[in-house]
Amino acid sequence: MNSITRIFILMFSLVAAGMNSSCEKNEDQNIYSFVTLKGVLPDGRQIVRMEANYDLASTFMRNLNNRLEYQLPIFTNNEASMVVQKGVYLVSFDATATFPDGSSARVRSAEHVAPKNALFLMNDKDTVTLNLKYLNY
Protein backbone atom coordinates (compact mmCIF):
# COMPACT_ATOMS: atom_id res chain seq x y z
CA MET A 1 0.00 0.00 0.00
CA ASN A 2 1.51 3.31 -0.98
CA SER A 3 1.65 6.38 1.26
CA ILE A 4 -1.09 8.26 -0.61
CA THR A 5 -3.53 5.41 -0.03
CA ARG A 6 -2.62 5.28 3.69
CA ILE A 7 -3.14 9.04 4.03
CA PHE A 8 -6.49 8.79 2.24
CA ILE A 9 -7.65 5.94 4.51
CA LEU A 10 -6.49 7.82 7.62
CA MET A 11 -8.29 11.02 6.57
CA PHE A 12 -11.45 9.11 5.66
CA SER A 13 -11.39 7.38 9.07
CA LEU A 14 -10.99 10.71 10.90
CA VAL A 15 -13.82 12.33 8.96
CA ALA A 16 -16.11 9.35 9.55
CA ALA A 17 -15.30 9.33 13.28
CA GLY A 18 -15.91 13.09 13.51
CA MET A 19 -19.25 12.85 11.75
CA ASN A 20 -20.36 10.03 14.00
CA SER A 21 -19.46 11.84 17.23
CA SER A 22 -20.62 15.35 16.24
CA CYS A 23 -24.21 14.42 15.54
CA GLU A 24 -26.61 15.22 18.31
CA LYS A 25 -30.10 14.00 18.83
CA ASN A 26 -32.61 16.71 18.10
CA GLU A 27 -35.77 14.84 18.93
CA ASP A 28 -36.64 17.44 21.56
CA GLN A 29 -35.65 20.44 19.42
CA ASN A 30 -38.25 22.28 17.41
CA ILE A 31 -37.50 24.25 14.25
CA TYR A 32 -40.69 26.31 14.63
CA SER A 33 -41.56 29.15 16.95
CA PHE A 34 -45.06 29.99 18.20
CA VAL A 35 -45.11 33.78 17.99
CA THR A 36 -47.51 36.18 19.68
CA LEU A 37 -47.55 39.62 18.07
CA LYS A 38 -48.83 42.53 20.16
CA GLY A 39 -49.73 45.80 18.49
CA VAL A 40 -49.27 48.88 20.68
CA LEU A 41 -50.36 52.39 19.71
CA PRO A 42 -48.61 55.52 21.06
CA ASP A 43 -51.70 56.51 23.07
CA GLY A 44 -52.34 52.96 24.32
CA ARG A 45 -55.70 52.78 22.57
CA GLN A 46 -57.29 49.32 22.36
CA ILE A 47 -57.46 47.74 18.90
CA VAL A 48 -60.44 45.46 18.42
CA ARG A 49 -59.39 44.27 14.97
CA MET A 50 -56.43 45.00 12.72
CA GLU A 51 -55.70 43.60 9.28
CA ALA A 52 -52.58 44.23 7.21
CA ASN A 53 -52.97 45.76 3.75
CA TYR A 54 -51.33 43.39 1.28
CA ASP A 55 -51.96 45.68 -1.68
CA LEU A 56 -48.75 47.45 -0.65
CA ALA A 57 -45.30 46.08 -1.44
CA SER A 58 -44.13 47.37 1.96
CA THR A 59 -46.23 44.79 3.79
CA PHE A 60 -44.22 41.68 4.62
CA MET A 61 -42.88 39.32 7.26
CA ARG A 62 -39.70 37.81 5.79
CA ASN A 63 -37.30 35.23 7.22
CA LEU A 64 -33.81 36.46 6.34
CA ASN A 65 -32.31 32.98 6.70
CA ASN A 66 -34.33 31.28 3.99
CA ARG A 67 -36.27 34.17 2.36
CA LEU A 68 -39.65 32.63 3.21
CA GLU A 69 -42.45 35.16 3.57
CA TYR A 70 -45.35 34.76 5.97
CA GLN A 71 -48.73 36.43 5.84
CA LEU A 72 -49.52 38.35 8.98
CA PRO A 73 -52.65 37.13 10.77
CA ILE A 74 -55.59 39.34 11.69
CA PHE A 75 -55.06 40.99 15.08
CA THR A 76 -57.89 40.68 17.61
CA ASN A 77 -57.80 42.67 20.85
CA ASN A 78 -54.26 43.92 20.10
CA GLU A 79 -52.85 40.40 19.53
CA ALA A 80 -52.24 37.86 16.81
CA SER A 81 -50.54 34.47 16.91
CA MET A 82 -48.74 32.48 14.27
CA VAL A 83 -46.21 29.69 13.81
CA VAL A 84 -43.03 30.49 11.89
CA GLN A 85 -39.74 28.76 11.27
CA LYS A 86 -37.11 29.94 13.74
CA GLY A 87 -34.88 32.63 12.32
CA VAL A 88 -34.23 36.32 11.86
CA TYR A 89 -37.18 38.34 10.54
CA LEU A 90 -37.98 41.66 8.95
CA VAL A 91 -41.53 42.92 9.53
CA SER A 92 -43.25 45.89 7.94
CA PHE A 93 -46.91 46.61 7.33
CA ASP A 94 -49.64 49.18 6.97
CA ALA A 95 -52.98 48.13 8.40
CA THR A 96 -56.46 49.30 9.20
CA ALA A 97 -57.15 49.24 12.93
CA THR A 98 -60.71 49.21 14.23
CA PHE A 99 -61.41 50.52 17.73
CA PRO A 100 -64.10 49.65 20.33
CA ASP A 101 -66.23 52.70 19.37
CA GLY A 102 -66.37 51.49 15.74
CA SER A 103 -63.98 54.10 14.39
CA SER A 104 -60.91 53.08 12.44
CA ALA A 105 -57.50 54.44 11.48
CA ARG A 106 -54.59 53.46 9.29
CA VAL A 107 -51.51 52.42 11.24
CA ARG A 108 -47.97 51.37 10.37
CA SER A 109 -45.34 49.07 11.85
CA ALA A 110 -41.90 49.80 10.40
CA GLU A 111 -39.43 49.48 13.28
CA HIS A 112 -38.24 46.02 12.13
CA VAL A 113 -37.80 46.79 8.43
CA ALA A 114 -33.98 46.93 8.40
CA PRO A 115 -31.56 44.10 9.27
CA LYS A 116 -30.06 46.08 12.17
CA ASN A 117 -33.52 46.06 13.84
CA ALA A 118 -34.51 42.54 12.80
CA LEU A 119 -36.49 40.24 15.07
CA PHE A 120 -34.69 37.14 16.36
CA LEU A 121 -37.37 34.46 16.73
CA MET A 122 -35.31 31.55 18.04
CA ASN A 123 -37.34 30.22 20.96
CA ASP A 124 -40.18 27.71 20.94
CA LYS A 125 -42.43 30.61 22.09
CA ASP A 126 -41.74 34.27 21.39
CA THR A 127 -43.70 37.44 22.10
CA VAL A 128 -43.07 40.53 19.99
CA THR A 129 -44.34 44.02 20.73
CA LEU A 130 -44.93 46.04 17.56
CA ASN A 131 -44.96 49.78 18.22
CA LEU A 132 -47.49 51.18 15.76
CA LYS A 133 -47.78 54.71 14.38
CA TYR A 134 -50.93 56.46 13.20
CA LEU A 135 -51.02 57.39 9.51
CA ASN A 136 -54.27 59.36 9.35
CA TYR A 137 -55.68 59.96 12.79
XYZ file of N, CA and C in Angstrom:
411
model
N 0.846 -1.164 0.000
C 0.000 0.000 0.000
C 0.900 1.238 0.000
N 0.651 2.126 -0.910
C 1.512 3.306 -0.980
C 1.077 4.364 0.047
N 1.874 5.382 0.211
C 1.646 6.378 1.262
C 0.401 7.237 0.980
N 0.099 7.474 -0.270
C -1.093 8.262 -0.605
C -2.350 7.507 -0.195
N -2.372 6.212 -0.420
C -3.527 5.408 -0.030
C -3.676 5.401 1.480
N -2.566 5.268 2.215
C -2.624 5.280 3.690
C -3.148 6.622 4.202
N -2.672 7.707 3.622
C -3.140 9.039 4.035
C -4.629 9.183 3.751
N -5.063 8.728 2.589
C -6.487 8.786 2.236
C -7.327 7.986 3.223
N -6.907 6.787 3.561
C -7.647 5.940 4.511
C -7.670 6.591 5.886
N -6.547 7.152 6.324
C -6.485 7.819 7.617
C -7.425 9.025 7.648
N -7.421 9.843 6.610
C -8.292 11.021 6.571
C -9.761 10.609 6.522
N -10.069 9.594 5.733
C -11.449 9.109 5.655
C -11.908 8.606 7.024
N -11.050 7.890 7.736
C -11.391 7.379 9.074
C -11.639 8.518 10.053
N -10.808 9.558 10.006
C -10.988 10.705 10.901
C -12.285 11.450 10.603
N -12.578 11.647 9.342
C -13.818 12.330 8.964
C -15.026 11.510 9.398
N -15.000 10.219 9.159
C -16.112 9.350 9.551
C -16.296 9.349 11.062
N -15.209 9.312 11.812
C -15.300 9.334 13.279
C -15.845 10.672 13.758
N -15.419 11.764 13.146
C -15.911 13.094 13.513
C -17.382 13.256 13.219
N -17.834 12.750 12.095
C -19.253 12.853 11.750
C -20.091 12.030 12.708
N -19.616 10.900 13.106
C -20.357 10.027 14.005
C -20.480 10.635 15.397
N -19.438 11.300 15.875
C -19.464 11.838 17.227
C -20.062 13.238 17.297
N -20.122 13.978 16.192
C -20.616 15.350 16.245
C -22.124 15.438 16.079
N -22.759 14.378 15.699
C -24.207 14.416 15.535
C -24.871 14.395 16.900
N -25.874 15.238 17.054
C -26.611 15.221 18.307
C -28.052 14.868 18.012
N -28.696 14.348 19.009
C -30.096 13.999 18.830
C -30.915 15.270 18.979
N -31.790 15.516 18.032
C -32.610 16.714 18.097
C -34.092 16.364 18.181
N -34.382 15.257 18.801
C -35.767 14.835 18.931
C -36.580 15.837 19.743
N -35.922 16.495 20.722
C -36.644 17.436 21.561
C -36.453 18.877 21.098
N -35.829 19.097 19.943
C -35.649 20.440 19.416
C -36.670 20.698 18.326
N -37.212 21.900 18.344
C -38.250 22.277 17.406
C -37.692 23.342 16.467
N -37.981 23.241 15.181
C -37.503 24.253 14.246
C -38.509 25.386 14.077
N -39.654 25.287 14.744
C -40.688 26.310 14.634
C -40.855 27.066 15.934
N -41.296 28.303 15.800
C -41.556 29.154 16.952
C -43.025 29.578 16.920
N -43.697 29.483 18.057
C -45.057 29.986 18.203
C -44.921 31.442 18.631
N -45.343 32.354 17.765
C -45.113 33.777 17.986
C -46.423 34.493 18.293
N -46.400 35.298 19.348
C -47.514 36.183 19.678
C -47.080 37.597 19.346
N -47.822 38.241 18.461
C -47.553 39.619 18.071
C -48.512 40.529 18.824
N -47.999 41.580 19.429
C -48.831 42.535 20.165
C -48.662 43.914 19.544
N -49.752 44.461 19.061
C -49.728 45.802 18.490
C -50.004 46.832 19.564
N -49.125 47.842 19.674
C -49.266 48.882 20.685
C -49.243 50.239 20.004
N -50.277 51.034 20.252
C -50.358 52.390 19.713
C -49.721 53.380 20.680
N -49.272 54.538 20.186
C -48.610 55.516 21.058
C -49.482 55.982 22.222
N -50.794 56.059 22.007
C -51.701 56.511 23.067
C -52.292 55.356 23.874
N -51.866 54.123 23.573
C -52.343 52.959 24.318
C -53.753 52.525 23.980
N -54.324 53.087 22.952
C -55.699 52.777 22.565
C -55.856 51.302 22.206
N -56.976 50.732 22.622
C -57.290 49.321 22.363
C -57.665 49.129 20.893
N -57.117 48.102 20.283
C -57.462 47.737 18.903
C -58.337 46.490 18.960
N -59.536 46.606 18.445
C -60.444 45.455 18.424
C -60.064 44.501 17.301
N -59.743 45.078 16.139
C -59.387 44.271 14.967
C -58.399 45.054 14.121
N -57.393 44.356 13.596
C -56.427 45.005 12.719
C -56.006 44.007 11.648
N -56.058 44.461 10.401
C -55.698 43.598 9.278
C -54.712 44.323 8.375
N -53.611 43.645 8.058
C -52.576 44.225 7.205
C -53.083 44.406 5.786
N -52.608 45.455 5.128
C -52.970 45.763 3.753
C -51.922 45.159 2.823
N -52.277 44.065 2.168
C -51.328 43.386 1.280
C -51.320 43.938 -0.133
N -52.044 45.025 -0.371
C -51.959 45.679 -1.676
C -50.664 46.471 -1.796
N -49.996 46.677 -0.664
C -48.755 47.449 -0.646
C -47.549 46.519 -0.643
N -46.526 46.880 -1.402
C -45.295 46.078 -1.439
C -44.531 46.172 -0.126
N -44.837 47.180 0.685
C -44.129 47.370 1.955
C -44.718 46.540 3.087
N -45.648 45.662 2.783
C -46.234 44.787 3.794
C -45.627 43.403 3.651
N -44.856 42.993 4.681
C -44.220 41.678 4.619
C -43.746 41.240 5.996
N -43.576 39.935 6.137
C -42.876 39.319 7.262
C -41.963 38.286 6.623
N -40.656 38.600 6.576
C -39.703 37.807 5.791
C -38.608 37.222 6.681
N -38.391 35.915 6.528
C -37.298 35.229 7.216
C -36.021 35.488 6.417
N -35.050 36.136 7.046
C -33.805 36.459 6.338
C -32.932 35.234 6.084
N -33.130 34.173 6.865
C -32.306 32.981 6.704
C -32.646 32.215 5.436
N -33.930 32.096 5.129
C -34.334 31.277 3.986
C -35.226 32.026 2.993
N -35.466 33.310 3.241
C -36.271 34.175 2.362
C -37.745 33.787 2.273
N -38.218 32.949 3.185
C -39.645 32.628 3.213
C -40.418 33.836 3.709
N -41.583 34.069 3.124
C -42.446 35.157 3.572
C -43.699 34.567 4.189
N -44.157 35.195 5.256
C -45.348 34.760 5.975
C -46.392 35.861 5.905
N -47.645 35.463 5.815
C -48.731 36.435 5.837
C -49.094 36.708 7.288
N -49.169 37.977 7.618
C -49.519 38.355 8.985
C -50.978 38.009 9.253
N -51.271 37.469 10.432
C -52.654 37.131 10.771
C -53.441 38.390 11.127
N -54.733 38.247 11.240
C -55.591 39.336 11.693
C -55.419 39.477 13.200
N -55.206 40.711 13.649
C -55.064 40.989 15.078
C -56.448 41.154 15.691
N -56.653 40.540 16.850
C -57.889 40.681 17.608
C -57.521 41.073 19.025
N -58.108 42.156 19.518
C -57.795 42.666 20.854
C -56.289 42.860 21.041
N -55.685 43.545 20.103
C -54.264 43.920 20.100
C -53.295 42.762 19.884
N -53.765 41.535 19.654
C -52.853 40.396 19.531
C -53.161 39.536 18.323
N -52.113 38.872 17.860
C -52.239 37.861 16.814
C -51.192 36.792 17.087
N -51.486 35.576 16.695
C -50.545 34.469 16.908
C -50.301 33.750 15.595
N -49.087 33.232 15.470
C -48.739 32.483 14.270
C -47.556 31.572 14.562
N -47.345 30.606 13.696
C -46.210 29.691 13.809
C -45.291 29.961 12.622
N -44.018 30.217 12.934
C -43.030 30.489 11.889
C -41.792 29.638 12.143
N -41.011 29.451 11.104
C -39.739 28.756 11.271
C -38.788 29.682 12.029
N -38.038 29.125 12.964
C -37.107 29.939 13.742
C -36.130 30.632 12.813
N -35.807 31.881 13.153
C -34.882 32.630 12.319
C -34.892 34.101 12.646
N -34.321 34.869 11.740
C -34.228 36.319 11.859
C -35.223 36.919 10.867
N -36.068 37.843 11.349
C -37.181 38.335 10.542
C -37.186 39.847 10.390
N -37.636 40.268 9.208
C -37.985 41.661 8.954
C -39.508 41.731 8.888
N -40.073 42.760 9.512
C -41.530 42.921 9.534
C -41.869 44.369 9.219
N -42.777 44.560 8.292
C -43.251 45.890 7.939
C -44.668 45.757 7.419
N -45.553 46.637 7.866
C -46.909 46.612 7.331
C -47.656 47.901 7.622
N -48.605 48.190 6.740
C -49.640 49.178 6.973
C -50.909 48.378 7.198
N -51.758 48.874 8.075
C -52.980 48.127 8.399
C -54.103 49.089 8.734
N -55.302 48.561 8.722
C -56.461 49.299 9.196
C -56.824 48.748 10.556
N -56.816 49.629 11.553
C -57.151 49.243 12.928
C -58.555 49.739 13.242
N -59.363 48.857 13.809
C -60.713 49.211 14.226
C -60.746 49.249 15.744
N -61.400 50.286 16.292
C -61.414 50.522 17.733
C -62.765 50.163 18.344
N -62.848 50.061 19.672
C -64.099 49.654 20.332
C -65.309 50.531 19.999
N -65.090 51.819 19.696
C -66.226 52.703 19.372
C -66.653 52.591 17.914
N -66.018 51.703 17.141
C -66.366 51.493 15.740
C -65.563 52.334 14.769
N -64.805 53.293 15.275
C -63.977 54.105 14.387
C -62.761 53.297 13.948
N -62.091 53.791 12.925
C -60.906 53.083 12.440
C -59.842 54.093 12.017
N -58.619 53.614 11.901
C -57.502 54.440 11.476
C -56.474 53.556 10.791
N -55.699 54.176 9.912
C -54.590 53.457 9.288
C -53.381 53.573 10.198
N -52.686 52.456 10.371
C -51.510 52.417 11.237
C -50.363 51.738 10.497
N -49.146 51.955 11.016
C -47.969 51.373 10.369
C -47.025 50.798 11.418
N -46.428 49.655 11.068
C -45.340 49.071 11.846
C -44.133 49.005 10.917
N -43.077 49.769 11.269
C -41.897 49.796 10.402
C -40.591 49.782 11.201
N -40.655 49.446 12.483
C -39.432 49.479 13.280
C -38.524 48.274 13.032
N -39.042 47.224 12.394
C -38.235 46.016 12.128
C -38.062 45.790 10.629
N -37.902 46.878 9.887
C -37.805 46.786 8.429
C -36.361 46.655 7.947
N -35.390 47.001 8.779
C -33.977 46.931 8.404
C -33.276 45.816 9.180
N -32.268 45.202 8.590
C -31.563 44.103 9.268
C -31.008 44.473 10.643
N -30.600 45.711 10.859
C -30.062 46.083 12.170
C -31.133 46.061 13.265
N -32.410 46.111 12.882
C -33.517 46.059 13.840
C -34.358 44.792 13.680
N -33.778 43.780 13.089
C -34.511 42.539 12.803
C -34.948 41.845 14.093
N -35.985 41.038 13.959
C -36.487 40.237 15.074
C -35.788 38.881 15.066
N -35.305 38.463 16.218
C -34.692 37.144 16.357
C -35.718 36.231 17.019
N -36.353 35.390 16.232
C -37.373 34.459 16.731
C -36.734 33.075 16.794
N -36.089 32.777 17.907
C -35.314 31.551 18.037
C -35.836 30.614 19.122
N -36.816 31.045 19.878
C -37.342 30.217 20.963
C -38.567 29.444 20.498
N -38.966 28.452 21.280
C -40.184 27.713 20.945
C -41.406 28.612 21.040
N -41.362 29.607 21.949
C -42.428 30.608 22.085
C -41.777 31.974 22.186
N -42.249 32.900 21.366
C -41.743 34.272 21.387
C -42.911 35.241 21.414
N -42.719 36.360 22.085
C -43.699 37.444 22.103
C -43.011 38.694 21.590
N -43.638 39.342 20.622
C -43.069 40.529 19.991
C -44.042 41.689 20.146
N -43.545 42.811 20.645
C -44.345 44.024 20.733
C -44.037 44.883 19.515
N -45.069 45.201 18.748
C -44.927 46.037 17.563
C -45.455 47.425 17.895
N -44.566 48.402 17.948
C -44.961 49.784 18.223
C -45.511 50.395 16.943
N -46.799 50.678 16.946
C -47.490 51.176 15.761
C -47.512 52.696 15.747
N -47.645 53.260 14.549
C -47.780 54.710 14.377
C -49.060 54.974 13.600
N -49.756 56.050 13.952
C -50.930 56.457 13.199
C -50.503 57.074 11.872
N -51.267 56.776 10.818
C -51.015 57.391 9.514
C -52.008 58.500 9.208
N -53.227 58.346 9.665
C -54.266 59.363 9.350
C -55.253 59.485 10.512
N -54.786 59.901 11.623
C -55.677 59.957 12.789
C -55.821 61.364 13.271
